[in-house]
Coordinates of C-alpha atoms and ligand atoms in Angstrom, one line a residue:
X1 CA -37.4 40.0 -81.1
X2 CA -37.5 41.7 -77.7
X3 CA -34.5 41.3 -75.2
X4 CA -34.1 41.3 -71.6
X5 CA -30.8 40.6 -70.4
X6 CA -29.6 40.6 -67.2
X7 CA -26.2 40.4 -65.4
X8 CA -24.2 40.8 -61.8
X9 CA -21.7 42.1 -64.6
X10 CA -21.2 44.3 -67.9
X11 CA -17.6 46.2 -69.3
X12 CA -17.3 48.8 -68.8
X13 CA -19.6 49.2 -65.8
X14 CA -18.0 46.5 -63.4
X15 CA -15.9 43.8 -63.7
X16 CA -14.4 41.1 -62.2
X17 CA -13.6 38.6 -65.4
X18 CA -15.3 37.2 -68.7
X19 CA -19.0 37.7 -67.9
X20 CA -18.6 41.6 -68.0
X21 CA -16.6 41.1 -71.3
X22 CA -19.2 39.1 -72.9
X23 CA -22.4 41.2 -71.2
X24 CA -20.8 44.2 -72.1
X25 CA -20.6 43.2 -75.9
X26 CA -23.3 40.6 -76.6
X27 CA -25.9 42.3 -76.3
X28 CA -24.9 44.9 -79.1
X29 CA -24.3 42.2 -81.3
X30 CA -27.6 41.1 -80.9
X31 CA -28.9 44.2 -82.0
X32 CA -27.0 44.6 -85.1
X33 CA -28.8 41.3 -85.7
X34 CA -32.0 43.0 -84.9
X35 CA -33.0 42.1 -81.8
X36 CA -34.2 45.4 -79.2
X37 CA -32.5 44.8 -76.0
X38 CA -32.5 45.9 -72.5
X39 CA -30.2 44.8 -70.2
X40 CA -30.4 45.0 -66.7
X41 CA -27.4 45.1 -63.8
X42 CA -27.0 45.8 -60.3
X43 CA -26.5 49.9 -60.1
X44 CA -22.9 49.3 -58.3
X45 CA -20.2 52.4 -56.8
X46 CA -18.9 54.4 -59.1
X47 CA -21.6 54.0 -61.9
X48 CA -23.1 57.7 -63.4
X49 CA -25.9 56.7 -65.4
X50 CA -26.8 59.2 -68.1
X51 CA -30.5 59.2 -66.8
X52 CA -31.6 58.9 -62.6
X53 CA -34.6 57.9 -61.5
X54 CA -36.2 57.2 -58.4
X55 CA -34.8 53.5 -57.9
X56 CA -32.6 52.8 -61.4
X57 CA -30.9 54.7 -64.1
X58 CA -29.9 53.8 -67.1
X59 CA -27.6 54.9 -70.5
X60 CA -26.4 53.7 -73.5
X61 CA -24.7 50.6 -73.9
X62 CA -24.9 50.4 -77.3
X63 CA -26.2 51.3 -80.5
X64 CA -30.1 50.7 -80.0
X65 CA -29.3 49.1 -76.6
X66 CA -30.0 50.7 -73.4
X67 CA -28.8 49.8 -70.4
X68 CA -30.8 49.8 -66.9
X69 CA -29.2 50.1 -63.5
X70 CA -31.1 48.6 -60.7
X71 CA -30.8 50.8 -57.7
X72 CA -30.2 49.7 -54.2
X73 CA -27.6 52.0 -52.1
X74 CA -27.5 49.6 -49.2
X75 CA -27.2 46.5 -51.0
X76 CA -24.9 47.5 -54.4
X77 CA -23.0 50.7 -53.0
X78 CA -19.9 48.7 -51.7
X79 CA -16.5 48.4 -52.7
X80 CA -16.5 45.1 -54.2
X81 CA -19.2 43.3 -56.0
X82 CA -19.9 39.5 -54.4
X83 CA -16.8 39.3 -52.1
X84 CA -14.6 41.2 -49.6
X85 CA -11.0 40.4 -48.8
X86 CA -13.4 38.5 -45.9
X87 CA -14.9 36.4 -47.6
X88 CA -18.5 36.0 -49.4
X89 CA -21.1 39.0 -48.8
X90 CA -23.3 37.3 -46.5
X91 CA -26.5 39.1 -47.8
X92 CA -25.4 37.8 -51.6
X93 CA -28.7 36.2 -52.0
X94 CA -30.9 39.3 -50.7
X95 CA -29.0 41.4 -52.6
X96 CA -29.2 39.0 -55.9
X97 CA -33.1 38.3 -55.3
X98 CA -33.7 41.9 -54.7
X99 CA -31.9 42.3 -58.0
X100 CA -34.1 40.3 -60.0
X101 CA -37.7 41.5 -58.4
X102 CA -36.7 44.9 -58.8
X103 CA -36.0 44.1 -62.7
X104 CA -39.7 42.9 -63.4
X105 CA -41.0 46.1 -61.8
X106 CA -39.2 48.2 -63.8
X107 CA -40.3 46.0 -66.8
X108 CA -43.3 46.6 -66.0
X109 CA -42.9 50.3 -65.2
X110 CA -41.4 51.2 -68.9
X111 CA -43.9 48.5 -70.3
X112 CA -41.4 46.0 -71.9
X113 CA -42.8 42.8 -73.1
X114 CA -39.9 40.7 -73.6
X115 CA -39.6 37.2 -75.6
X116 CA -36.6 36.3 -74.1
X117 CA -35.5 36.9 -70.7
X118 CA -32.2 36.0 -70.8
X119 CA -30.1 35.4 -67.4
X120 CA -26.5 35.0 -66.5
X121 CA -24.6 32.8 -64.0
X122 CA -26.2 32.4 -60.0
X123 CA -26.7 36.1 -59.7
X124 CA -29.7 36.4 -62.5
X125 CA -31.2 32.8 -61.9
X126 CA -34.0 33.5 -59.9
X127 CA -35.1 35.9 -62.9
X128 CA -35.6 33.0 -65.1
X129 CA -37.2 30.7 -61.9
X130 CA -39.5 33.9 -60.5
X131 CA -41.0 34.2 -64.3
X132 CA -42.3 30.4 -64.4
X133 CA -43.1 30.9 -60.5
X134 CA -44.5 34.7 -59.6
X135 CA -45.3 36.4 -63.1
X136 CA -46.4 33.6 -65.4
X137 CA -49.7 34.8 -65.3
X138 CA -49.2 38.5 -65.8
X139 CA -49.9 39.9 -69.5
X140 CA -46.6 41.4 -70.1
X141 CA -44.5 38.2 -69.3
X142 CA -47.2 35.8 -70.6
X143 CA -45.7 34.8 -74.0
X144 CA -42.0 34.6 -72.7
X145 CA -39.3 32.1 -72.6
X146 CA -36.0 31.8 -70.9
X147 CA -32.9 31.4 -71.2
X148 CA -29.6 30.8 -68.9
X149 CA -26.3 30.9 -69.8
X150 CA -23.6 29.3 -67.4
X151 CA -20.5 30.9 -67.7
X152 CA -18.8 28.8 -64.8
X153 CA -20.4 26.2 -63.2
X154 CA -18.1 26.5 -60.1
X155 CA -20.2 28.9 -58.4
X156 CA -23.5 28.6 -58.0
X157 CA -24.9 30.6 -55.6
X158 CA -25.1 28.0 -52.6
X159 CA -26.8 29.6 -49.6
X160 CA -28.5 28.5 -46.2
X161 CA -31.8 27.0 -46.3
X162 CA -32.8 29.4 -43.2
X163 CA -32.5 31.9 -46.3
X164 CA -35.3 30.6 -48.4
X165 CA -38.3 32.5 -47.1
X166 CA -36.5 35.9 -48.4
X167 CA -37.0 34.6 -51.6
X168 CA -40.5 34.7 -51.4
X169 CA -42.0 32.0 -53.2
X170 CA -43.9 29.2 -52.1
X171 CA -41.4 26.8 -49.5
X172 CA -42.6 23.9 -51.7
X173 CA -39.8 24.9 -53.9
X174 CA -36.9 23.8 -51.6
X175 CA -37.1 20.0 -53.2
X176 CA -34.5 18.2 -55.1
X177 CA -36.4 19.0 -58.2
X178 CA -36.3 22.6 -57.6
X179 CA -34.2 24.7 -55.5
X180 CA -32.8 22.3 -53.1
X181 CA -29.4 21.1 -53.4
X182 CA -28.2 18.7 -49.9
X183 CA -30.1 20.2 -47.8
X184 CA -29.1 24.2 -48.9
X185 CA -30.5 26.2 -51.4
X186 CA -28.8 26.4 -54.8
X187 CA -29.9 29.3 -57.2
X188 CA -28.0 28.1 -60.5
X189 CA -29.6 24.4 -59.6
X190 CA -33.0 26.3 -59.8
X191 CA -32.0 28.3 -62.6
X192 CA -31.3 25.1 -65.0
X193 CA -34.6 23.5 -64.3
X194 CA -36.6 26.5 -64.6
X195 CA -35.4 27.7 -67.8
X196 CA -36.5 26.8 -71.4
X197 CA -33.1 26.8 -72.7
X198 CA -29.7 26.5 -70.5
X199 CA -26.2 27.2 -72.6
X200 CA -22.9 27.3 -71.7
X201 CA -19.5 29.0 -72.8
X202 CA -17.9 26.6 -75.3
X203 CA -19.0 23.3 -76.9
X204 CA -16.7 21.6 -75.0
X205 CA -17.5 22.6 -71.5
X206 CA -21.1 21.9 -72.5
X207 CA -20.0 17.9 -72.6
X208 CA -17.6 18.3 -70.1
X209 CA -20.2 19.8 -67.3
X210 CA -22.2 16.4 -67.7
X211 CA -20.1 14.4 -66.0
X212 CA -18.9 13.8 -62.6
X213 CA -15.3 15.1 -62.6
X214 CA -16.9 18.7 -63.7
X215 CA -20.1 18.5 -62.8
X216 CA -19.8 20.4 -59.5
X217 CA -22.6 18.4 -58.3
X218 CA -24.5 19.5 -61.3
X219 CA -24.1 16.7 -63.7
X220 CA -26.9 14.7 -62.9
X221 CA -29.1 17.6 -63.5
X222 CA -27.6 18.9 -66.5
X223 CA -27.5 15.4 -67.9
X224 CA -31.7 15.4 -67.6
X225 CA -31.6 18.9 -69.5
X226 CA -29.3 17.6 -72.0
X227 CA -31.7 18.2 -74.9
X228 CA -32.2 21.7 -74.0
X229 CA -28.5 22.3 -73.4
X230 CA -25.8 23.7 -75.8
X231 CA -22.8 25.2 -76.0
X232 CA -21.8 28.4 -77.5
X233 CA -18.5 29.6 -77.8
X234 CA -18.2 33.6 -77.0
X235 CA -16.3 36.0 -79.0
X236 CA -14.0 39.0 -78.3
X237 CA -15.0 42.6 -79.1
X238 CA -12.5 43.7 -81.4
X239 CA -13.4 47.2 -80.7
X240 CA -12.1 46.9 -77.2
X241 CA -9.1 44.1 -78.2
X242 CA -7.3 45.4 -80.9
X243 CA -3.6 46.5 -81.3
X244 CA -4.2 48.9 -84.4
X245 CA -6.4 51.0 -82.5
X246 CA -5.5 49.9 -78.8
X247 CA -4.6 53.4 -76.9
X248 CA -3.7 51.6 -73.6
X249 CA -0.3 49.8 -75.3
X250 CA 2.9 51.3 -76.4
X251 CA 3.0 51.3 -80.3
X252 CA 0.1 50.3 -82.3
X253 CA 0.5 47.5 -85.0
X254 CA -1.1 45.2 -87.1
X255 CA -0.4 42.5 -89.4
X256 CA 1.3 45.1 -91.6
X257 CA 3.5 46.7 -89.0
X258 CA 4.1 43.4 -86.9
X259 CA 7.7 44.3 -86.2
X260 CA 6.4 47.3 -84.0
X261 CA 5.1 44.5 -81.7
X262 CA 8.8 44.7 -80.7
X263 CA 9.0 48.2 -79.6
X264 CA 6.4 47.1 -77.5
X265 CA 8.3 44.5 -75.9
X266 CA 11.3 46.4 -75.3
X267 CA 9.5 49.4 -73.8
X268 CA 7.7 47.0 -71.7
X269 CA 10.9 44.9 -70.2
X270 CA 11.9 48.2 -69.3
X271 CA 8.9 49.6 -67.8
X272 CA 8.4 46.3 -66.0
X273 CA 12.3 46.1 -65.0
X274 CA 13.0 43.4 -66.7
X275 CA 15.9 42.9 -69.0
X276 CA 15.6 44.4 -72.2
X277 CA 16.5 41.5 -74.7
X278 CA 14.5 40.6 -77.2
X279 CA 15.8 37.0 -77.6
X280 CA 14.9 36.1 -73.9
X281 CA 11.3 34.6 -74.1
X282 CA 9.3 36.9 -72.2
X283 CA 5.6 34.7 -71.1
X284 CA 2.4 37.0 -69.8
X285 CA -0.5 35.6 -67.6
X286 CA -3.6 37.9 -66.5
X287 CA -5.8 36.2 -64.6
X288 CA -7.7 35.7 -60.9
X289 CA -5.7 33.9 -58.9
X290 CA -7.4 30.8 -58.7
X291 CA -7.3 27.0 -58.4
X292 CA -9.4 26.8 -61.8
X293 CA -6.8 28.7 -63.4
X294 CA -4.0 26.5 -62.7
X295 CA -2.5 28.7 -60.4
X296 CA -1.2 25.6 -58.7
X297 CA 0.7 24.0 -61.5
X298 CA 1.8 27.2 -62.8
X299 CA 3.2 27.9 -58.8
X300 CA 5.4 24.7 -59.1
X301 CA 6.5 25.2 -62.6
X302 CA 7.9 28.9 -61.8
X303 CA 11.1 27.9 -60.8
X304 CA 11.7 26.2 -64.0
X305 CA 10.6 28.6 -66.4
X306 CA 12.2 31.6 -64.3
X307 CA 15.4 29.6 -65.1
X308 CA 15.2 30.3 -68.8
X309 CA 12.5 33.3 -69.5
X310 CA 10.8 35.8 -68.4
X311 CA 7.2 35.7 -66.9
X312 CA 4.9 39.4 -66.5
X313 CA 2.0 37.9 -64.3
X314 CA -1.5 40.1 -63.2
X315 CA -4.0 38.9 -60.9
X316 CA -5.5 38.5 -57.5
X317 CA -7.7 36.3 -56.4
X318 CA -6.5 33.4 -53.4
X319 CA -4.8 35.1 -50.7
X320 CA -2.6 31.5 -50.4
X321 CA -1.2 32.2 -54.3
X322 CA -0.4 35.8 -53.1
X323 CA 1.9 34.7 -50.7
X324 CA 3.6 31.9 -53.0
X325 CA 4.0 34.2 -55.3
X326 CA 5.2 36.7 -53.7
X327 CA 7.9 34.3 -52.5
X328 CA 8.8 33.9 -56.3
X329 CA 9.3 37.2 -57.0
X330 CA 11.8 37.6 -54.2
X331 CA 14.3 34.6 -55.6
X332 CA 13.8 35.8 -59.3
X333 CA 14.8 38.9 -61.2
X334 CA 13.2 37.6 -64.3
X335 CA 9.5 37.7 -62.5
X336 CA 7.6 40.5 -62.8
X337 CA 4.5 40.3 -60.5
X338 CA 1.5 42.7 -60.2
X339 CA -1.2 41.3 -57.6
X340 CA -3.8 44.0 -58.7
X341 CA -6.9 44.3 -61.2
X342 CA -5.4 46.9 -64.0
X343 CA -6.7 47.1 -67.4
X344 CA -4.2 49.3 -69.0
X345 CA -1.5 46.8 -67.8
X346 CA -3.3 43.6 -69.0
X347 CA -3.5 45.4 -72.0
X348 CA 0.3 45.7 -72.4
X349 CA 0.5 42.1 -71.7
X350 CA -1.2 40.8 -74.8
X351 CA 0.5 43.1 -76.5
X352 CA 4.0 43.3 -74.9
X353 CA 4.4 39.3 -74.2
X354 CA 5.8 36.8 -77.1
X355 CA 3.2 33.6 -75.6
X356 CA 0.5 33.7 -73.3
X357 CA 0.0 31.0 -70.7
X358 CA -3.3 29.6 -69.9
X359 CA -2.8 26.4 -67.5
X360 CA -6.5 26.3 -66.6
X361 CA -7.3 22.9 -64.5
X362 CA -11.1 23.7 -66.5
X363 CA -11.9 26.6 -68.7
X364 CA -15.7 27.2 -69.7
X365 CA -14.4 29.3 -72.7
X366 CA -11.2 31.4 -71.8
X367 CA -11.2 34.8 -73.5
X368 CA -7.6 35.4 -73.2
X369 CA -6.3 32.9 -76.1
X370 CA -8.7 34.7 -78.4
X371 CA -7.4 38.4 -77.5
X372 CA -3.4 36.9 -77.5
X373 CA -4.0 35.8 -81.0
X374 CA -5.1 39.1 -82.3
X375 CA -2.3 40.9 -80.5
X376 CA 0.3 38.4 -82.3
X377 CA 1.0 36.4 -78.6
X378 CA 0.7 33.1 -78.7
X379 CA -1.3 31.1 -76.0
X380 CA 0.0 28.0 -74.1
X381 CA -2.8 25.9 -72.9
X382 CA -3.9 22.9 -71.3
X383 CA -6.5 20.7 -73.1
X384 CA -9.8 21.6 -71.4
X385 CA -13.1 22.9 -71.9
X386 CA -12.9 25.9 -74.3
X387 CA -9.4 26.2 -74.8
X388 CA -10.2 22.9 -76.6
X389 CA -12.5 24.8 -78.7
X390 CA -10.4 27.5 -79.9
X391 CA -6.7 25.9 -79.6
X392 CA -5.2 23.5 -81.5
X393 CA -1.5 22.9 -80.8
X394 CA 1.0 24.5 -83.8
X395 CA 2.2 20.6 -84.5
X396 CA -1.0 19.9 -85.6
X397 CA -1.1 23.0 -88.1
X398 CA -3.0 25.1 -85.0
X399 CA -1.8 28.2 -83.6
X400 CA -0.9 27.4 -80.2
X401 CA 0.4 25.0 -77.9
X402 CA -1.3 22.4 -75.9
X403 CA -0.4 20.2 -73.3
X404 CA -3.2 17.7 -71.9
X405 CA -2.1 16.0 -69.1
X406 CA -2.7 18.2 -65.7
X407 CA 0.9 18.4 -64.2
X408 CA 3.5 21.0 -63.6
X409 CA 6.5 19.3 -65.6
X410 CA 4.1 18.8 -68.6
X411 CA 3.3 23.0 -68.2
X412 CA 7.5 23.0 -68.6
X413 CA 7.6 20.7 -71.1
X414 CA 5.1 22.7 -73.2
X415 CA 6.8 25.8 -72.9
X416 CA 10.3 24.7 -73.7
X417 CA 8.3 23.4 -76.6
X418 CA 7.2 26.7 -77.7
X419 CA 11.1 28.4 -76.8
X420 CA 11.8 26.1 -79.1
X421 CA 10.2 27.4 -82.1
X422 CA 10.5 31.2 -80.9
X423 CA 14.4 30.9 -81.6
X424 CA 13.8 29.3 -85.2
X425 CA 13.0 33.1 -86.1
X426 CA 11.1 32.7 -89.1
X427 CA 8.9 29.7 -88.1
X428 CA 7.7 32.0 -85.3
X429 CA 7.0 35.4 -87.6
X430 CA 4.9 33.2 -89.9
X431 CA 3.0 31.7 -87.0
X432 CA 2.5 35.2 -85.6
X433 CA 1.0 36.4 -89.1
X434 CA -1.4 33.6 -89.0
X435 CA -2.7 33.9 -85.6
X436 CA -3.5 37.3 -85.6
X437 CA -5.7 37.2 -88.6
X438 CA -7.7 34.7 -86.7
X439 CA -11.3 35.7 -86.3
X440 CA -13.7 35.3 -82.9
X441 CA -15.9 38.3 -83.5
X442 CA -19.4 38.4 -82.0
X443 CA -21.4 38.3 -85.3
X444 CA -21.2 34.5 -85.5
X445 CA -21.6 33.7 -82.0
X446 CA -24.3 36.2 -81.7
X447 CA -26.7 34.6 -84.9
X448 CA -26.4 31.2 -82.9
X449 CA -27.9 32.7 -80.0
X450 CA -30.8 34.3 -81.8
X451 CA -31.0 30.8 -83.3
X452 CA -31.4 29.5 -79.4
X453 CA -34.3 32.2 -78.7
X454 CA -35.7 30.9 -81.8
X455 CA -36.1 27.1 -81.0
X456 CA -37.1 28.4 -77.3
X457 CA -40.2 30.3 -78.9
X458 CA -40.9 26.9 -80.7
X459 CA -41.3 25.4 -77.5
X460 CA -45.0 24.5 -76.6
X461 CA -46.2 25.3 -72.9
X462 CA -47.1 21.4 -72.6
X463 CA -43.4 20.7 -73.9
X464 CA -42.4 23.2 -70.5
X465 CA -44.8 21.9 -68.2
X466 CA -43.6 17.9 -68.9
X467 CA -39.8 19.4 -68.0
X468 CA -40.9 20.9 -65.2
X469 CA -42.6 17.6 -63.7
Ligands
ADP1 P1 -12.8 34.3 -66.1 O1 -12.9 32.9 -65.7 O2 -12.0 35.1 -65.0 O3 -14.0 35.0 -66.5 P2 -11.9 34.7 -68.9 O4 -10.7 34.3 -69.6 O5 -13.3 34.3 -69.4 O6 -11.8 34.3 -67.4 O7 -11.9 36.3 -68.8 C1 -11.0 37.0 -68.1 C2 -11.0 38.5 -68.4 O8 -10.7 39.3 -67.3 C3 -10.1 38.8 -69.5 O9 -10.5 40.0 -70.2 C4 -8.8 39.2 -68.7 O10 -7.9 40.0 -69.5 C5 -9.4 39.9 -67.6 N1 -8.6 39.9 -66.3 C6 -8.5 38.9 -65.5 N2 -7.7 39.2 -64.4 C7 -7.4 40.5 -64.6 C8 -6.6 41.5 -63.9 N3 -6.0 41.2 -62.7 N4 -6.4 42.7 -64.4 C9 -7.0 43.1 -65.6 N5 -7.8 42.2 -66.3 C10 -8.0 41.0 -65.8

């Protein structure tokens, strides 16, 4: 089966959170499970393709997948990738739409015939609309099917409807059962409708996204695809996430050498200028700075926990959480805060940290939780989306711990819940054991979707046409 995958995003490339993490490793899973595929991403600063051509380059992304980098010095040559500290790019949608055309040229340029086109988030949408719309009828393209896969539903690519001619398709398009969305144009709205099969992140989130409260807007719509949508719950690479062989932390260790996890928490107290104790609970949270994240909560809860433990946080992201935090670290010694993207220190996190918290308000999967389980940290969560998928609190023989309702005290509670265990010293080894032989590798999620490609192919063209109205 042939393979084109597209996305705004793929480790180690470019990054900005889990879609590079899952583009980046996907797509060699798929070929281990036979597939041949190409992917396709914006050609972004920084990036030194092995091979340059006129307008794209590409390399290797993996065994038997090569990777091609759409080339656009005006449009992708800037220091961030969607958003400046100013806000929004205000050419996103040029800049995405030129993305896409340019991919089916170079498709047909190297004469790939895909089965599957298979898109990502807002940024790749229009792939998956111009196939049914512009190249439907060429030779190449004539045999494939589509597929979308919504890693957050929270940003959809909403843009002015004084934009829509640059998309160049036929203004008919701007309806409510196409592009338009109250009155402006909405790419991952379009994206949904046009393709043959739409998946999200988790199962969870797949149910949740159907109704109002997470929706975004989207609910009605996704509720009308429902038997087309599915979730699937994405893995972690464990080449990339693993603390045998993990050359960014400290000491190595594994389930054999677990006590070395504690070298790495002293020498990471010290580096972060912390006290160096190892009986003071020491918390880690790497994240962007966002209200989905539970930034909020988390804010409120600080004082609290600062009381007690220690907390090691990394992210950026809202320039209001910046500020509060900042505040934070001023009143307490036992905050250590990093507003900054750094890999080498998230890194040392998951390893360093004795729990990891994740108070996400809604979480489409969460890769986190998985990579603190292999590096022996154990995740605090709330109950939501794929965090529901993956954790299941340690009083219900799980590995974590869960809180469910959305408040700051119930964040406290949680974590005085999990103190509590980490002093009962043997209670906690044996949990750390377990959770690090847990197992979220891409061979499983990547055989489910080949599965989805499958029952796309199944899918007769009168089938498409009746969903498309
Ligand atoms: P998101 O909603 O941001 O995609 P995920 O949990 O799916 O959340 O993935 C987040 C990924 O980005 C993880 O690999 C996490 O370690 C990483 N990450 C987030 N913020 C930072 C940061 N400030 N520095 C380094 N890595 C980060």
């Amino acid at each position: 089966m042939k393979i084109a995958f597209f996305s705004s995003e793929v480790f180690p490339f470019a990054k900005t959170g889990g879609l590079a993490d899952v583009s980046g490793s996907l797509p060699g899973a798929l070929a281990k499970q036979g597939a041949e595929v190409k992917v396709f991403m914006p050609l972004y600063n920084k990036i030194k393709p092995q091979k340059m051509f006129d307008d794209y380059g590409t390399s290797q992304l993996a065994k038997k997948v090569e990777i091609i980098f759409v080339r656009n010095d005006d449009y992708f040559l800037r220091e961030h990738l969607y958003t400046s500290p100013r806000g929004d790019y205000p050419d996103n949608l040029e800049r995405f739409s030129f993305f896409c055309k340019k991919s089916f040229d170079i498709l047909k340029r190297i004469n790939f015939s895909p089965d599957i086109f298979h898109a990502n988030d807002w940024q790749s949408s229009l792939i998956n609309i111009y196939l049914k719309i512009l190249y439907k009828n060429v030779t190449l393209f004539k045999r494939a099917k589509s597929v979308l896969t919504i890693h957050n539903l929270a940003y959809q690519g909403v843009f002015e409807k004084e934009k829509f001619p640059q998309l160049g398709i036929n203004p008919d398009y701007f309806s409510v059962n196409h592009l338009e969305f109250y009155n402006k144009i909405n790419l991952l709205k379009g994206g949904i409708i046009f393709s043959d099969m739409v998946n999200t992140v988790s199962p969870r989130y797949a149910k949740q996204i159907q109704t109002p409260d997470y929706g975004c807007g989207l609910d009605g719509v996704l509720r009308e695809k429902r038997e087309r949508l599915c979730g699937i719950l994405n893995a972690i690479d464990y080449d990339v996430w693993n603390p045998a062989k993990d050359k960014l932390i400290y000491t190595p260790y594994s389930l054999e050498t677990l006590e070395n996890k504690a070298i790495n928490k002293r020498k990471f107290q010290k580096e972060m200028g912390l006290k160096v104790n190892k009986k003071i609970f020491l918390l880690g949270i790497v994240t962007r700075l966002a209200e989905q994240k539970g930034i909020d909560i988390f804010s409120k809860a600080l004082d609290k926990i600062l009381g007690n433990h220690q907390v090691v946080i990394l992210g950026t992201g809202d320039e209001k959480y910046h500020k509060i935090l900042k505040t934070k670290a001023k009143k307490h010694k036992s905050l250590s805060l990093h507003l900054k993207f750094d890999e080498v220190l998230a890194h040392r996190i998951y390893a360093s940290c004795d729990a990891f918290l994740m108070p996400s308000r809604f979480e489409p999967c969460g890769l986190s939780q998985m990579i603190s389980y292999k590096y022996a940290t154990v995740p605090v969560v709330h109950y939501t989306g794929g965090l529901v998928d993956t954790v299941i609190d340690y009083q219900d023989g799980g590995g974590g711990f869960v809180f469910h309702n959305y408040h700051h005290k119930d964040l406290v509670a949680v974590i005085e819940r999990a103190y509590k265990l980490f002093s009962r010293n043997s209670e906690w080894s044996e949990l750390l054991k377990k959770i690090t032989g847990f197992n979220f590798s891409w061979a499983k999620t990547a055989k489910e979707y080949m599965d989805i490609y499958k029952r796309c192919q199944l899918l007769s063209s009168a089938q498409l046409k009746a969903a498309l109205k």
